PDB file of C-alpha atoms and ligand atoms in Angstrom:
ATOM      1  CA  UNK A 114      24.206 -10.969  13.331  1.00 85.00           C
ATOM      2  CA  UNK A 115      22.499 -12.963  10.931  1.00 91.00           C
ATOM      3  CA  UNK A 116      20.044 -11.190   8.054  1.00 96.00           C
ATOM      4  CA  UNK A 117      16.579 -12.394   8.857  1.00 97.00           C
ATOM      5  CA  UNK A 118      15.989 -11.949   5.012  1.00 97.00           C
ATOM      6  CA  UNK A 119      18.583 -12.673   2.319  1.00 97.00           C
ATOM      7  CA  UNK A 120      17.155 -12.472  -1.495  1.00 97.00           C
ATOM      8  CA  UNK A 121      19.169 -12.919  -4.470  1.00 97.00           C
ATOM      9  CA  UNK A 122      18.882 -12.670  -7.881  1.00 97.00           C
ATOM     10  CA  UNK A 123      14.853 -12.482  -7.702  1.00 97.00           C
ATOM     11  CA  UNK A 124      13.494 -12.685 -11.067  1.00 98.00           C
ATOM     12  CA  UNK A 125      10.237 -13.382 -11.956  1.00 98.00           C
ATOM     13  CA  UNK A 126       8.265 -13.004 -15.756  1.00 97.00           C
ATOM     14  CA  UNK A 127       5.001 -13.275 -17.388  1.00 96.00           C
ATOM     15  CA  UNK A 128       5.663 -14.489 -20.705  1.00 93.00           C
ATOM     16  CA  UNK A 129       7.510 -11.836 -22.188  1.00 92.00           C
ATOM     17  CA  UNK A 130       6.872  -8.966 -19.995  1.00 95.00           C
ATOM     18  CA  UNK A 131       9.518  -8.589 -17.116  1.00 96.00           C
ATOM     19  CA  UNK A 132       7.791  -8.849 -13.148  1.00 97.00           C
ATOM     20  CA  UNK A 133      11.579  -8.114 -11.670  1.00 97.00           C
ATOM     21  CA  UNK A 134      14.634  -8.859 -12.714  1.00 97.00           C
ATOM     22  CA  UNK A 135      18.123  -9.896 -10.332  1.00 97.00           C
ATOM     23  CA  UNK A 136      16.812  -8.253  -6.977  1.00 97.00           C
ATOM     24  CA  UNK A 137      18.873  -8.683  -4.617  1.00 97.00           C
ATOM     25  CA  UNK A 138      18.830  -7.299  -0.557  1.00 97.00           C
ATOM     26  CA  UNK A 139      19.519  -8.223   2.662  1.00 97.00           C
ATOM     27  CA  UNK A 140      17.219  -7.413   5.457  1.00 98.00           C
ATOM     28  CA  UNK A 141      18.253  -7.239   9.300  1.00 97.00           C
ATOM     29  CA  UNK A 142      16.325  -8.406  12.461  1.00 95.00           C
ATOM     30  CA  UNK A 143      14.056  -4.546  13.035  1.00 94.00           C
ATOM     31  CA  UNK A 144      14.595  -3.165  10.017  1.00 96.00           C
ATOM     32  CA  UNK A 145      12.125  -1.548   7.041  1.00 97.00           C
ATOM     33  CA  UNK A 146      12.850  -1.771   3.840  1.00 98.00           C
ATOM     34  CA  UNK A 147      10.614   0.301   1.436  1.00 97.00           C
ATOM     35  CA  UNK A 148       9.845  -0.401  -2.091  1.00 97.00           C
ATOM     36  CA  UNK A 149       8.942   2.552  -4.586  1.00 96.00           C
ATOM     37  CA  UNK A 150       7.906   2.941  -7.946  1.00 93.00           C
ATOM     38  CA  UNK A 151       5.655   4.170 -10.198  1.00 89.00           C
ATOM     39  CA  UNK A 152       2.829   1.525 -11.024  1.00 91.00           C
ATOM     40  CA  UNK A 153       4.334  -1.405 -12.966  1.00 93.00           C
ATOM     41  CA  UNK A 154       7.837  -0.909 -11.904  1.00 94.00           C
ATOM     42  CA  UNK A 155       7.352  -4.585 -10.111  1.00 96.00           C
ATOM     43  CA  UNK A 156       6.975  -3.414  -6.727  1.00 96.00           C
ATOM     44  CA  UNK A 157       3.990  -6.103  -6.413  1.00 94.00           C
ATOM     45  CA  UNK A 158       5.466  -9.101  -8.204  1.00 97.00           C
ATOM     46  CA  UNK A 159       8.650  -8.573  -5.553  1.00 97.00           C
ATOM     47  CA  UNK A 160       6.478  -8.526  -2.301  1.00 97.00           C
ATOM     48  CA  UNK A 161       4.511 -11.756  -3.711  1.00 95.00           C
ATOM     49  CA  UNK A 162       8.011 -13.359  -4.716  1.00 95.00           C
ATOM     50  CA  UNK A 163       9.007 -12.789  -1.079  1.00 95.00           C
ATOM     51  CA  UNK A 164       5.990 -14.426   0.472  1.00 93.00           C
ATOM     52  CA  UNK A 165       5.998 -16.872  -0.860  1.00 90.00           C
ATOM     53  CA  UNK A 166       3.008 -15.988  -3.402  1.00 90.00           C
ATOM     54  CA  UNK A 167       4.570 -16.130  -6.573  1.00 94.00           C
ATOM     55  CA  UNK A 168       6.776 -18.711  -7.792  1.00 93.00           C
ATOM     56  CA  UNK A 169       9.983 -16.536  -9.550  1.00 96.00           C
ATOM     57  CA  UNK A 170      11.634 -17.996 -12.343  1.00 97.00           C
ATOM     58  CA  UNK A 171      15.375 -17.765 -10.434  1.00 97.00           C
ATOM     59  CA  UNK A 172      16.802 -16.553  -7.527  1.00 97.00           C
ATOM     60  CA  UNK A 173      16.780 -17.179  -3.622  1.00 96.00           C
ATOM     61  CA  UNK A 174      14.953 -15.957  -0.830  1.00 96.00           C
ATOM     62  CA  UNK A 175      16.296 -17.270   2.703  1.00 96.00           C
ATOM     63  CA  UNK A 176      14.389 -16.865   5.493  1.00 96.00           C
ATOM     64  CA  UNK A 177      16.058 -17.034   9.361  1.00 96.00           C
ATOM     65  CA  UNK A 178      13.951 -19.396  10.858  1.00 93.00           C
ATOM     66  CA  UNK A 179      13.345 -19.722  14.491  1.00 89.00           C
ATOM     67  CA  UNK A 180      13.946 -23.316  14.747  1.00 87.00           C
ATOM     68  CA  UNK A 181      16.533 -23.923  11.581  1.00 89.00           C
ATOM     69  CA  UNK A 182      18.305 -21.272  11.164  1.00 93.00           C
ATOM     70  CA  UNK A 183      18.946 -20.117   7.447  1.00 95.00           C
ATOM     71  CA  UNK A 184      16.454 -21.596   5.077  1.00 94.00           C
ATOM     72  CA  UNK A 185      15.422 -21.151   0.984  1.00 94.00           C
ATOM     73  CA  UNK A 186      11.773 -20.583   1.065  1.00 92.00           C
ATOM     74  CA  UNK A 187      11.068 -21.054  -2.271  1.00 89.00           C
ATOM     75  CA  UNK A 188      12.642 -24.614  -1.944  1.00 89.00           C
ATOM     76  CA  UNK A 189      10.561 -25.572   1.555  1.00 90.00           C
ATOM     77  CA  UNK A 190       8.039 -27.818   1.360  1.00 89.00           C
ATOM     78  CA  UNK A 191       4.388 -25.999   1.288  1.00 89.00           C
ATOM     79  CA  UNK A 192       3.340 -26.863   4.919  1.00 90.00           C
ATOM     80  CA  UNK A 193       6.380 -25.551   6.369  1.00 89.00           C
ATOM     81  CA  UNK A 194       5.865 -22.376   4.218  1.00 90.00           C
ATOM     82  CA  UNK A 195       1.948 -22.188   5.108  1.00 89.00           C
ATOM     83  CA  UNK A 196       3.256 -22.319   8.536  1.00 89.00           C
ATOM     84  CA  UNK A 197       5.744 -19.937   8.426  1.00 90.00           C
ATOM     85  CA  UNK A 198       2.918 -17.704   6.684  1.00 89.00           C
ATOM     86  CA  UNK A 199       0.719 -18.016   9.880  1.00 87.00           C
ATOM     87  CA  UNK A 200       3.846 -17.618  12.517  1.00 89.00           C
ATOM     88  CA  UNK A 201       6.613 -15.375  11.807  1.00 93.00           C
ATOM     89  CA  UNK A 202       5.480 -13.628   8.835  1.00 95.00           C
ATOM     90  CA  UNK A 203       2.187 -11.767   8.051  1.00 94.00           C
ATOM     91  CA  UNK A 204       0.803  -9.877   5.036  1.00 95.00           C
ATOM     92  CA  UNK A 205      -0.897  -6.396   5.478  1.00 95.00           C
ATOM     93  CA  UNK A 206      -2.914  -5.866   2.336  1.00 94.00           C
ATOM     94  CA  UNK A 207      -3.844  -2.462   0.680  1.00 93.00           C
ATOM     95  CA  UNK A 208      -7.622  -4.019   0.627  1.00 94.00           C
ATOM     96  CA  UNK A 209      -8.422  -4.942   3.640  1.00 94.00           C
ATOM     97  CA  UNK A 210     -11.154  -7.166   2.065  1.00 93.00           C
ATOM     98  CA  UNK A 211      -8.446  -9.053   0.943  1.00 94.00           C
ATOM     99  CA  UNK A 212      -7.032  -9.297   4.602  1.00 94.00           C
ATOM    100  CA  UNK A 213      -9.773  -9.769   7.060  1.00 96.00           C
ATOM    101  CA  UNK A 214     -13.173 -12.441   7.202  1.00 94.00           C
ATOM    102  CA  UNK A 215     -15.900 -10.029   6.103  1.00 94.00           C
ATOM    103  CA  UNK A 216     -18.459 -12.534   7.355  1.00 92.00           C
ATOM    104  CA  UNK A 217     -17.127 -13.155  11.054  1.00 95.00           C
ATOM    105  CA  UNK A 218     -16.710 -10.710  13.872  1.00 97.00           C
ATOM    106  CA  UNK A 219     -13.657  -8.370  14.749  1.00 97.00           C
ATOM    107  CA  UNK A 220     -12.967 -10.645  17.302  1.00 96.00           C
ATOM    108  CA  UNK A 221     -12.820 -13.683  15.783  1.00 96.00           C
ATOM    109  CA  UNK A 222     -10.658 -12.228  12.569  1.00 97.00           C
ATOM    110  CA  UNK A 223      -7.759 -11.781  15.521  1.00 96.00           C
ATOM    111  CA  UNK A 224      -8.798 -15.026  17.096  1.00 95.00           C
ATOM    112  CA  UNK A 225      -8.415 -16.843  14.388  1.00 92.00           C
ATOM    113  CA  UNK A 226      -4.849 -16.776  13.486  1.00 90.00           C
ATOM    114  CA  UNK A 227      -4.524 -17.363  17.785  1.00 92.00           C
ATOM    115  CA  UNK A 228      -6.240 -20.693  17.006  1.00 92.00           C
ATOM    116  CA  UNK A 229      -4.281 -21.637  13.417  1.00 87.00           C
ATOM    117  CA  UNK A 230      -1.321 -21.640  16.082  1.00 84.00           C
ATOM    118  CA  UNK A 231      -2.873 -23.716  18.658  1.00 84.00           C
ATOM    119  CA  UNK A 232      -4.719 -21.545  21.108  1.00 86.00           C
ATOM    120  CA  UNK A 233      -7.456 -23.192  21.943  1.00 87.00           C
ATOM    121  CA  UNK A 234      -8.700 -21.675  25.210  1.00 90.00           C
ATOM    122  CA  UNK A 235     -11.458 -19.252  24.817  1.00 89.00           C
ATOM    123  CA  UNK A 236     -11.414 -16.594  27.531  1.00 90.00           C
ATOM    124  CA  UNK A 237      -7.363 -16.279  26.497  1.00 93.00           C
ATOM    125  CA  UNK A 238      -8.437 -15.858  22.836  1.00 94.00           C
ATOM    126  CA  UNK A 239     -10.856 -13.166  23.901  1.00 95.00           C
ATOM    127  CA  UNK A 240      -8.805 -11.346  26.373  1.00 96.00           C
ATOM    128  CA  UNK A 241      -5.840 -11.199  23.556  1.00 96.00           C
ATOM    129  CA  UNK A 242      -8.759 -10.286  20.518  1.00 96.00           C
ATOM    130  CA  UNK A 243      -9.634  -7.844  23.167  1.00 97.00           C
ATOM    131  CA  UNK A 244      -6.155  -6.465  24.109  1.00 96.00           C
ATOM    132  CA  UNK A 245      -5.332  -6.249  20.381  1.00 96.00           C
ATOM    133  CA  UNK A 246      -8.210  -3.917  19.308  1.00 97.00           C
ATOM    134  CA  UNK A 247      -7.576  -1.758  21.964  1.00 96.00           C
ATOM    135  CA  UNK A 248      -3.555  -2.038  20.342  1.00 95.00           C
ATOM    136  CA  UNK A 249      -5.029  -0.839  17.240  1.00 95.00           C
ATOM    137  CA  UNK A 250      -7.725   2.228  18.540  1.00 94.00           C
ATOM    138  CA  UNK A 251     -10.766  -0.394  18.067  1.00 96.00           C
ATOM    139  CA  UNK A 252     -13.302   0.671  20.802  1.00 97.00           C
ATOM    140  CA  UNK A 253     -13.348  -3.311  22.153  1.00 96.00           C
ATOM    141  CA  UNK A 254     -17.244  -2.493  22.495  1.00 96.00           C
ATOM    142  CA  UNK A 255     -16.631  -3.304  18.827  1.00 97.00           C
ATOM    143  CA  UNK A 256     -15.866  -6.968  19.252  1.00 97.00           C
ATOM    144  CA  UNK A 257     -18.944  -8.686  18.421  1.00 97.00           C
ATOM    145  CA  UNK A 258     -19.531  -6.594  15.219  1.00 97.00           C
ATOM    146  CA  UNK A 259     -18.641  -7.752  11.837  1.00 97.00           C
ATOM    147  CA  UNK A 260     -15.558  -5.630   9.854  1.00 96.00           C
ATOM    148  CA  UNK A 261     -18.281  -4.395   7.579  1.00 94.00           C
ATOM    149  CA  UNK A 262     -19.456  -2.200   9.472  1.00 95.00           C
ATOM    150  CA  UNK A 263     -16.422  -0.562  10.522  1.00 96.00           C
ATOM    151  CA  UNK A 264     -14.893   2.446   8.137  1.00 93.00           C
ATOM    152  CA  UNK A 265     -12.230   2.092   6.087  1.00 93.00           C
ATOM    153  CA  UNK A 266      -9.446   2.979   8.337  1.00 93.00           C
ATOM    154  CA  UNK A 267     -10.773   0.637  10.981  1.00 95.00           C
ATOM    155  CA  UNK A 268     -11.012  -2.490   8.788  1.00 96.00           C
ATOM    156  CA  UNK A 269      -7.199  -1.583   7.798  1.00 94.00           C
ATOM    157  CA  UNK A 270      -6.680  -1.266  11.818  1.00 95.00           C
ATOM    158  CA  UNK A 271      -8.336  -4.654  12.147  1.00 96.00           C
ATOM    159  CA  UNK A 272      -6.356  -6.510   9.445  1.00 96.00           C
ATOM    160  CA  UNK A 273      -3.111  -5.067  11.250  1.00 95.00           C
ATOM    161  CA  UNK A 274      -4.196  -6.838  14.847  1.00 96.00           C
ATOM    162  CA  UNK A 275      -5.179  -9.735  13.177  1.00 96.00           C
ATOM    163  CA  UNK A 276      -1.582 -10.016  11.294  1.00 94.00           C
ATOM    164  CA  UNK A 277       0.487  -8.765  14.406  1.00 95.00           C
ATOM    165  CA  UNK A 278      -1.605 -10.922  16.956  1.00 95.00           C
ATOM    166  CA  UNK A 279       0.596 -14.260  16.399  1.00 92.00           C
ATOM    167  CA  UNK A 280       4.039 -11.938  17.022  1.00 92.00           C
ATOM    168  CA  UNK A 281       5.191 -12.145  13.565  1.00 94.00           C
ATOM    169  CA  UNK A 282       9.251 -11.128  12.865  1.00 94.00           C
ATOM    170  CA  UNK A 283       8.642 -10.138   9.428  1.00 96.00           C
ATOM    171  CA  UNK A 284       5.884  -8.439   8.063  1.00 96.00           C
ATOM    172  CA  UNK A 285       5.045  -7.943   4.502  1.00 97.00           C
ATOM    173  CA  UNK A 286       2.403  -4.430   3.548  1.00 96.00           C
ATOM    174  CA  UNK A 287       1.428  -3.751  -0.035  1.00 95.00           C
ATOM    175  CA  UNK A 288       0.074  -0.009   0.164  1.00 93.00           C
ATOM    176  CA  UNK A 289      -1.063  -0.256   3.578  1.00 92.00           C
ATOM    177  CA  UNK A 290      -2.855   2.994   3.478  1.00 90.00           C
ATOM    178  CA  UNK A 291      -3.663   3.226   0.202  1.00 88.00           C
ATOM    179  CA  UNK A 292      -7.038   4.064  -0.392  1.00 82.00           C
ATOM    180  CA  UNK A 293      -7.686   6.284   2.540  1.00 86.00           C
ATOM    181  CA  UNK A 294      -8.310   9.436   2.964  1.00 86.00           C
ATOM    182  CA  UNK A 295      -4.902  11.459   3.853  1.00 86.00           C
ATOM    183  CA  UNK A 296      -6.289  12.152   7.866  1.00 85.00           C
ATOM    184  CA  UNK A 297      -6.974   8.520   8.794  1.00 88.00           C
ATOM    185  CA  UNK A 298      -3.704   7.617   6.058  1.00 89.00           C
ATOM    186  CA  UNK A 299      -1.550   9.618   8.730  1.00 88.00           C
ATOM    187  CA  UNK A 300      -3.167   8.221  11.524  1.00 89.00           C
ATOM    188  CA  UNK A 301      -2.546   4.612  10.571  1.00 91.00           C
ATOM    189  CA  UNK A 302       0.839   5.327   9.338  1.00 92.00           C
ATOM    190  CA  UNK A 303       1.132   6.877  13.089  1.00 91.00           C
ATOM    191  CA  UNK A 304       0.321   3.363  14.772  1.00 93.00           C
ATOM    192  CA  UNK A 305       1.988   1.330  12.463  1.00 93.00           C
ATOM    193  CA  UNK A 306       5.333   3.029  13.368  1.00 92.00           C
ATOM    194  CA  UNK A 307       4.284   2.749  17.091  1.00 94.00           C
ATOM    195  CA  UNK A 308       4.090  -0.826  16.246  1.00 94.00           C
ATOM    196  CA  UNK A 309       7.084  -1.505  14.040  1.00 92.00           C
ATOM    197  CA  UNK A 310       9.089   0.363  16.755  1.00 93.00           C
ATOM    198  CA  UNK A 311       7.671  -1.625  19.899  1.00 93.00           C
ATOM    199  CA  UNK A 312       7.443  -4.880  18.944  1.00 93.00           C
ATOM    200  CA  UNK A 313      10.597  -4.463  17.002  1.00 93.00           C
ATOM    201  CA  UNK A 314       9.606  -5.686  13.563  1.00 95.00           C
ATOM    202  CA  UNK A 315      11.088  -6.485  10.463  1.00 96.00           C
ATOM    203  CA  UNK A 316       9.019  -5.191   7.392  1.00 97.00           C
ATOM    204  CA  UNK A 317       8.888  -4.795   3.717  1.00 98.00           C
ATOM    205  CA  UNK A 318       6.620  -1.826   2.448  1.00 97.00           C
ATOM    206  CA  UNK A 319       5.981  -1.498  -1.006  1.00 96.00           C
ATOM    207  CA  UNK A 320       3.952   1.917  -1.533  1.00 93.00           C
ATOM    208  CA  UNK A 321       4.330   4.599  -4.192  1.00 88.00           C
ATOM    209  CA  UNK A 322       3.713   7.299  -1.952  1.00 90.00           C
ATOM    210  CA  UNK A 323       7.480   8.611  -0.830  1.00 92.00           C
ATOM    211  CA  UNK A 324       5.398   9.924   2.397  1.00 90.00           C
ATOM    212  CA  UNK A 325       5.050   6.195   3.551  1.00 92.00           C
ATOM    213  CA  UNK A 326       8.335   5.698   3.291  1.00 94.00           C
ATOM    214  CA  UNK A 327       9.513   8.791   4.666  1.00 93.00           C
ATOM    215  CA  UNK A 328       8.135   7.802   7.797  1.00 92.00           C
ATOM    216  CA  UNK A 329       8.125   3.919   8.363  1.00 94.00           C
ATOM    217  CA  UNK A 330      11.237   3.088   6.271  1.00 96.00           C
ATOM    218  CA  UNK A 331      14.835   2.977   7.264  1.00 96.00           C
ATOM    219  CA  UNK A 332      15.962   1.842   4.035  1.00 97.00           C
ATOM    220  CA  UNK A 333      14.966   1.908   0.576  1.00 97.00           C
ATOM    221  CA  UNK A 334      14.711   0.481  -2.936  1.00 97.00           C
ATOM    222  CA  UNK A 335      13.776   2.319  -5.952  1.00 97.00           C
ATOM    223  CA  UNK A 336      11.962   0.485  -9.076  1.00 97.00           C
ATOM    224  CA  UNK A 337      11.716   1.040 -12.495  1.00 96.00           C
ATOM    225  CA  UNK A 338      10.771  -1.250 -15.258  1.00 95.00           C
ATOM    226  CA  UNK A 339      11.031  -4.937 -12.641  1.00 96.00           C
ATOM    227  CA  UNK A 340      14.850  -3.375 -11.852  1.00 96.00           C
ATOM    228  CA  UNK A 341      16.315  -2.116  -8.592  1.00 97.00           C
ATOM    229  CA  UNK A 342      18.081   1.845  -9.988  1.00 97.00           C
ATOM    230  CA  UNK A 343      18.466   3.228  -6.680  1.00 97.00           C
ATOM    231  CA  UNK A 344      19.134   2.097  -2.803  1.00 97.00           C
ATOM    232  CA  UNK A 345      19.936   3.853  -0.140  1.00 97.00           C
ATOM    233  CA  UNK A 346      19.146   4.671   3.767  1.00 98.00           C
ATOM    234  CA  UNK A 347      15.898   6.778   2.844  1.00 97.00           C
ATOM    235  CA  UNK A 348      16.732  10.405   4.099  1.00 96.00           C
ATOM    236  CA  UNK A 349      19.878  10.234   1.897  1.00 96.00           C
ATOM    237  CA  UNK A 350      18.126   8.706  -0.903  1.00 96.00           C
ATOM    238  CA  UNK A 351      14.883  10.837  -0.485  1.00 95.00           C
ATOM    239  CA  UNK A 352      17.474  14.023   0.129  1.00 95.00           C
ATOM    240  CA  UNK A 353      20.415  13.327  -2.543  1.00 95.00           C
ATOM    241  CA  UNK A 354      18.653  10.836  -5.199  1.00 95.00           C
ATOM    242  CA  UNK A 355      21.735   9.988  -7.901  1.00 95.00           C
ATOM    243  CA  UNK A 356      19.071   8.442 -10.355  1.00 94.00           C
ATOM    244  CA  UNK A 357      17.525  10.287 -12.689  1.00 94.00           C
ATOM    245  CA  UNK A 358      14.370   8.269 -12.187  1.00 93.00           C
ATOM    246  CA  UNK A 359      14.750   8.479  -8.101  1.00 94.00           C
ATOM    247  CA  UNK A 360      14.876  12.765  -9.014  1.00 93.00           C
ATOM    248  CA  UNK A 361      11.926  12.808 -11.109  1.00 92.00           C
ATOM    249  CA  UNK A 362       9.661  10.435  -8.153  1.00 91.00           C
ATOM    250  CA  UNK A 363      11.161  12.588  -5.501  1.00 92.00           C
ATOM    251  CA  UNK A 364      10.966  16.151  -7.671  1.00 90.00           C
ATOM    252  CA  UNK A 365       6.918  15.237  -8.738  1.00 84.00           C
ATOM    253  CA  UNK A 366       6.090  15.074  -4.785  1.00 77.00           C
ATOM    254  CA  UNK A 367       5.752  18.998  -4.153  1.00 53.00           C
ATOM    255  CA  UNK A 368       6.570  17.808   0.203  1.00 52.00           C
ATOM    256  CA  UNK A 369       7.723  14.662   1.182  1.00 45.00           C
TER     257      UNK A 369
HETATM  258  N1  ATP B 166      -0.379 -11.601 -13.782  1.00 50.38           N
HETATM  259  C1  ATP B 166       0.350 -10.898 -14.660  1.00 50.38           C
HETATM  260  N2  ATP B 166       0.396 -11.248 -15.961  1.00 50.38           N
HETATM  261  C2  ATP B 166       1.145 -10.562 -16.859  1.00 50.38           C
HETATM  262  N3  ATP B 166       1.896  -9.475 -16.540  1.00 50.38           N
HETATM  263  C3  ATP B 166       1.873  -9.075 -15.264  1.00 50.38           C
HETATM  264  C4  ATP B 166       1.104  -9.742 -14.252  1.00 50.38           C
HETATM  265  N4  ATP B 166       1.295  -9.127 -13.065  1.00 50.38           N
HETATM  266  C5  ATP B 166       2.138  -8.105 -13.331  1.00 50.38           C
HETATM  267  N5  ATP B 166       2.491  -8.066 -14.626  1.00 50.38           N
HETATM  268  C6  ATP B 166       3.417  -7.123 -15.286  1.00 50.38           C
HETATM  269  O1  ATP B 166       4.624  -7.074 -14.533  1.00 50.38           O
HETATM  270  C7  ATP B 166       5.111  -5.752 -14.405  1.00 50.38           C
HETATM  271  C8  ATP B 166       5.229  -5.390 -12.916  1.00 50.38           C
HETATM  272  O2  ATP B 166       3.920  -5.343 -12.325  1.00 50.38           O
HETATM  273  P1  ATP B 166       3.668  -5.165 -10.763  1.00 50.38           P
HETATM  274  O3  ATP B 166       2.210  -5.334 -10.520  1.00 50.38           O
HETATM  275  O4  ATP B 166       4.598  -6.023 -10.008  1.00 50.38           O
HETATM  276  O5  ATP B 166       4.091  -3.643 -10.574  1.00 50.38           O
HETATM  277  P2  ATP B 166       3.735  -2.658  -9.366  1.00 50.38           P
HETATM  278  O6  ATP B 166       4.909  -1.752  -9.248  1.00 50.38           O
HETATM  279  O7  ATP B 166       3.360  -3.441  -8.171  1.00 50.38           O
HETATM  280  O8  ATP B 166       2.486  -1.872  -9.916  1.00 50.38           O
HETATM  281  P3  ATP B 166       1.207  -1.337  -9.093  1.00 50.38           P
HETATM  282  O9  ATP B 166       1.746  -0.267  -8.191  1.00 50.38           O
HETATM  283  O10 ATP B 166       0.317  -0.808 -10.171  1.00 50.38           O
HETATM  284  O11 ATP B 166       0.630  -2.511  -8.373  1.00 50.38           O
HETATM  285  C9  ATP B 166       4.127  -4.875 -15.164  1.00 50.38           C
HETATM  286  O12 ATP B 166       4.648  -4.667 -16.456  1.00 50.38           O
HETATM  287  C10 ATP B 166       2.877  -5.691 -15.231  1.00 50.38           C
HETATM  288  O13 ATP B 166       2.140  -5.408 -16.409  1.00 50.38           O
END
């Protein structure tokens, strides 16, 4: 079996101050990898590296691609990169602001990234829109109405359909339920395992709360000053952390 991610020797600074330095990992076809870290360990500048967001200074990320096999993202050409962007990969957001069309309907948020990959009939775009809120626990009533007036945890429910809509392999989440209250945070942690497990995903979660990772990740890296200290399959990391800095994050959470 072939990794669908490979990085090496990601390194990426602003001016002087270090983003990460020589990350390396390999990710496999339905596996989560979690990222923790107290804030400014680089959690943030790694996820963006990976996307395809940030340019690093060195290193390699290569992608499995459905029709090439293999490839360096950060060498592809920016078309083939925007397309991967809209195709295999998505990008769950901790905002979902930052994620969604405030100004168009539920609907046509999921629709959208349908038509960026060529669906162009509408009662097919509707019926999946449709199909996909119900995936997510969005009354489909809902359809017509505009993400600002849904609450919090439904926007974040909305920016999930419209990244998992297109069938993505790999999906990238930066605190995806950050800034919600701990009920609807356990509720959307509860679908997007449903999710990961069903449609057999790939992800990368970079959170500081161990709980996330408790629960969605299979693997994961620990982060301290842009460095990798600590990696491990997350029970036996979470359970038995051998750095210092992994027993102090894990110790300072009274339940995990
Ligand atoms: N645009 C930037 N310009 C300069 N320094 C930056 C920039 N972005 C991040 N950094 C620095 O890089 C380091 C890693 O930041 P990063 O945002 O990746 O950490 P993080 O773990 O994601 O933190 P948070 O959880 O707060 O988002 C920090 O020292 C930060 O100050």
């Amino acid at each position: 079996m072939t990794p669908l991610l490979e990085v090496r020797g990601l390194t990426k600074s602003y001016g002087r101050s270090l983003g990460c330095a020589e990350v390396s990992f390999d990710l496999w076809p339905g596996e989560v990898m979690g990222i923790v870290g107290e804030s400014g360990s680089g959690k943030s500048t790694l996820l963006n590296c990976l996307a395809g967001l940030l340019e690093p200074d060195a290193g390699e990320v290569i992608f499995d691609t459905r029709a090439d096999g293999p490839r360096d993202v950060l060498r592809m050409g920016e078309p083939e990169r925007r397309w991967l962007a809209r195709t295999d990969w998505a990008f769950v957001r901790q905002n979902p602001r930052d994620g969604l069309r405030m100004g168009v309907s539920a609907g046509a948020n999921v629709g959208e990234r349908l038509m960026a990959v060529g669906a162009r009939h509408y009662g097919d775009i509707r019926a999946r829109a449709t199909d996909w809120l119900r995936r997510v626990e969005i009354d489909p009533a809902r359809i017509d109405d505009r993400p600002r007036t849904f609450s919090g945890g439904m926007q974040q429910r909305l920016q999930i359909a419209r990244n998992l809509v297109t069938g993505p392999r790999l999906v990238f989440m930066d605190e995806p339920t950050g800034g919600l209250d701990v009920s609807v945070q356990a509720r959307l942690l509860d679908l997007l395992r449903g999710l990961v497990r069903d449609m057999g995903l790939s992800a990368v979660v970079v959170t500081h709360d161990l709980a996330v990772v408790r629960l969605l990740a299979h693997r994961i890296m620990v982060m301290k000053d842009g460095r990798v200290v600590e990696e491990g399959l997350t029970d036996q990391v979470l359970d038995d952390p051998r750095h210092p800095y992994t027993q102090l994050l894990v110790s300072s959470v009274l339940q995990v």
